[in-house]
Amino acid sequence: MPPISDKKSKPAKNVPTRLRGFKDILPEEAPFWQRAYSVASKLLNDYGFSEINTPILEATNLFKRTLGEGTDIVDKEMFTFTDRSRDSVTLRPEMTAGIVRSYIEHGMFNRTQPIKLWSWGPLFRYDRPQAGRFRQFHQLDIEIIGNSREVADAEVIFLSHLFCQELGIDATVQINSLGSTEARKEYNKVLKDYYRSKRRLLCEDCKKRMAKNALRLLDCKQPSCQPFIHEAPQLVDHLDDESKRHFVKVLEYLAESQVPYVLNPYIVRGLDYYNRTTFELWPASASQSEASTFAQATADKSAGEPAAAVSAPNAIGGGGRYDGLIEQIGGRATPAVGMAFGLERVVDLMKSSKVSLETAGPDVFLAQLGEEAAKHAFLLFEKLRSAGVRAVANFAHEGLKGQLELANKLGVVFAIILGQKELLDGTVIIRDMENGIQEVVDLNKICDEIKKRLKKTRD
Ligand code: AMP
């Protein structure tokens, strides 16, 4: 199969092209997406999660209230517009907000808790398009709503890691704790004090972050701001006792279930609603190069030089606990934890880790001659498919020669030929593609006959 090129070829004049930051998922890529979806659905259904699909378009207020003003997503990245009723609506930039809205709206709190959900679909962010970053992208989302215990954090992380493993992706968990909402508020003050004397040297976005939401300063990706991030007071030193205990227990669960993790104090996540556990999954290769860049930055720092920039790795996914969110949008206080995978990145890693998607090719080519035979060929094809025979046909070809050439190219074991005469007689011809020997068989017995012969060639 030819390699997939995602480059925009120069369009002819007046020919529509896709929007900047948007991507076509071409047929060559589809097997990777299908594999990822089938692994996700099997794994999550096995662990008692149910699939949920919420609308792509929601009221803008939902995202403003859940994600928080001052976050990059709300301030700069939402696809928001006014609809024909003059209501402000937004293409969802993440899934959790819609899922908890649905949880409240459908009274899921009245069912036995926790509610374990997963979702799969497109999201929209007006991000600056670059490698691995699109304006429409897809996520697999996993949520456990209604369980405050450490085991829920651990289950989400364990399953995220397992999903990577089952797809042949080597990933590590980078984990941190943000503590309670109160402890975070305290820490925000400490952080503001620390940044005050550096204000002049910060990027324009960070100056705004100082006023609006100091924790976001640790999220900045600007190289010039990295040294300040690495010298900043650490959240982990300001955790409340209950959050510390919770964090240690989550780590114990992970150790016991053999999930490799790295403690990373910079995993603060870009959204306001997280508390306690936050984590990301990084490709193992990124974790290593990231660790060495970080070591370099620290070494430079201790030598009194400005620290080297630590670029943000391309995380495959991330998430955390969000105990206050449901109450914040009008539901009753309900603890919850969740995560999301960026599927474009998952698929890229599947490709680079050379995951084999080899599936068995077809065994049988169904050739048809003449209009009447072509009309009947659909039914015959379906009979073969239902009987478990891997059949292929090309209804665009009319001549037998062309169809047999195609059958040869596909490497099938047998061709089944259905012509006008055979149709009248209630028969078909089976052609052995290796030696060209043809035999007439009863049309009604074709499935058994073909299966018998295929079995013989395999034995
Ligand atoms: P977030 O919802 O920001 O926590 O992101 C979770 C995951 O979604 C990230 O780790 C990425 O893999 C993926 N992701 C986020 N934004 C984008 C984007 N603009 N394009 C592609 N993938 C993205």
Coordinates of N, CA and C in Angstrom, one line a residue, residues 49 96 99-100 103-104 108-109 111-117 142-153 156 181 242 246 273-277 320-329 331-339:
F49 N -17.3 -0.9 31.6 CA -17.6 0.4 31.2 C -18.7 0.4 30.0
T96 N -15.3 15.6 28.7 CA -15.8 15.4 30.1 C -17.0 16.3 30.4
I99 N -20.2 14.9 29.0 CA -20.5 13.6 29.7 C -21.1 13.9 31.1
V100 N -20.5 14.8 31.8 CA -21.1 15.1 33.1 C -22.5 15.9 33.0
Y103 N -24.8 13.1 32.5 CA -24.9 12.4 33.8 C -26.0 13.0 34.7
I104 N -25.9 14.4 34.7 CA -26.8 15.1 35.6 C -28.2 15.1 34.9
M108 N -28.3 10.1 36.2 CA -27.5 8.9 36.4 C -27.1 8.7 37.9
F109 N -27.2 9.8 38.6 CA -26.8 9.7 40.1 C -27.8 8.8 40.8
R111 N -28.7 5.9 39.8 CA -28.3 4.5 39.5 C -27.2 4.1 40.5
T112 N -26.9 2.8 40.5 CA -25.8 2.3 41.4 C -24.5 2.9 40.9
Q113 N -23.8 3.5 41.9 CA -22.5 4.2 41.6 C -21.4 3.2 41.8
P114 N -20.3 3.4 41.1 CA -20.0 4.4 40.2 C -20.5 4.1 38.8
I115 N -20.7 5.1 38.0 CA -21.0 5.0 36.6 C -19.7 5.0 35.8
K116 N -19.5 3.9 35.1 CA -18.2 3.8 34.3 C -18.6 4.0 32.8
L117 N -18.0 5.0 32.2 CA -18.3 5.4 30.8 C -17.1 5.5 29.9
I142 N -12.3 8.1 28.9 CA -12.7 7.1 29.9 C -13.1 7.8 31.2
E143 N -14.2 7.5 31.8 CA -14.6 8.3 33.0 C -15.2 7.3 34.1
I144 N -14.8 7.5 35.3 CA -15.5 6.8 36.4 C -16.1 7.8 37.3
I145 N -17.5 7.9 37.3 CA -18.2 8.9 38.1 C -18.8 8.3 39.3
G146 N -18.6 8.9 40.5 CA -19.2 8.4 41.7 C -18.4 7.5 42.6
N147 N -17.1 7.6 42.5 CA -16.2 6.9 43.3 C -15.0 7.8 43.7
S148 N -14.9 8.0 45.0 CA -13.8 8.9 45.5 C -12.6 8.1 45.9
R149 N -12.7 6.8 45.9 CA -11.6 6.0 46.4 C -10.4 5.9 45.4
E150 N -9.2 5.7 45.9 CA -8.0 5.6 45.1 C -8.1 4.6 44.0
V151 N -8.9 3.5 44.3 CA -8.9 2.4 43.3 C -9.5 2.9 42.0
A152 N -10.3 3.9 42.0 CA -10.9 4.5 40.8 C -9.8 5.2 40.0
D153 N -9.0 6.0 40.6 CA -7.9 6.6 39.9 C -7.0 5.5 39.3
V156 N -8.5 3.7 36.2 CA -8.4 4.5 34.9 C -7.0 4.5 34.4
T181 N -8.8 21.4 46.5 CA -9.0 22.7 45.9 C -8.5 23.8 46.8
E242 N -4.7 14.8 53.6 CA -5.6 13.8 53.0 C -5.2 13.5 51.5
H246 N -4.0 10.0 49.8 CA -4.7 9.5 48.6 C -3.7 9.2 47.5
Y273 N -10.6 22.1 36.3 CA -11.5 21.3 37.2 C -10.7 20.1 37.9
Y274 N -9.4 20.0 37.6 CA -8.8 18.8 38.3 C -8.4 19.1 39.7
N275 N -8.5 18.0 40.5 CA -7.9 18.1 41.9 C -7.2 16.7 42.2
R276 N -6.4 16.7 43.1 CA -5.7 15.4 43.5 C -4.9 14.8 42.2
T277 N -5.2 13.6 41.9 CA -4.4 12.9 40.9 C -4.5 13.6 39.5
G320 N -7.2 13.0 35.1 CA -7.1 13.2 36.5 C -8.4 13.1 37.2
R321 N -8.4 13.5 38.5 CA -9.6 13.5 39.3 C -10.3 14.9 39.2
Y322 N -11.6 14.9 39.2 CA -12.3 16.1 39.2 C -13.5 16.1 40.1
D323 N -13.2 16.1 41.4 CA -14.3 15.9 42.4 C -15.3 17.0 42.5
G324 N -14.9 18.2 42.1 CA -15.8 19.4 42.3 C -16.6 19.7 41.1
L325 N -16.3 19.1 40.0 CA -16.9 19.6 38.7 C -18.4 19.4 38.6
I326 N -18.9 18.3 39.1 CA -20.4 18.0 38.9 C -21.2 19.0 39.7
E327 N -20.7 19.2 40.9 CA -21.4 20.2 41.8 C -21.3 21.6 41.2
Q328 N -20.1 21.9 40.6 CA -19.9 23.2 40.0 C -20.9 23.5 38.9
I329 N -21.4 22.5 38.2 CA -22.3 22.8 37.1 C -23.8 22.5 37.6
G331 N -25.0 19.9 39.7 CA -25.4 18.6 40.2 C -25.1 18.4 41.6
R332 N -25.3 17.3 42.2 CA -25.0 17.1 43.6 C -23.5 16.7 43.7
A333 N -22.8 17.0 44.8 CA -21.4 16.7 44.9 C -21.1 15.2 44.6
T334 N -20.3 15.0 43.6 CA -20.0 13.7 43.1 C -18.5 13.6 42.7
P335 N -17.8 12.7 43.3 CA -16.4 12.6 43.0 C -16.3 11.8 41.6
A336 N -15.2 12.1 40.9 CA -15.1 11.5 39.6 C -13.6 11.5 39.1
V337 N -13.3 10.6 38.2 CA -11.9 10.6 37.7 C -12.0 10.2 36.2
G338 N -11.1 10.7 35.4 CA -11.2 10.3 34.0 C -10.0 10.7 33.2
M339 N -9.9 10.3 32.0 CA -8.8 10.6 31.1 C -9.2 10.5 29.7

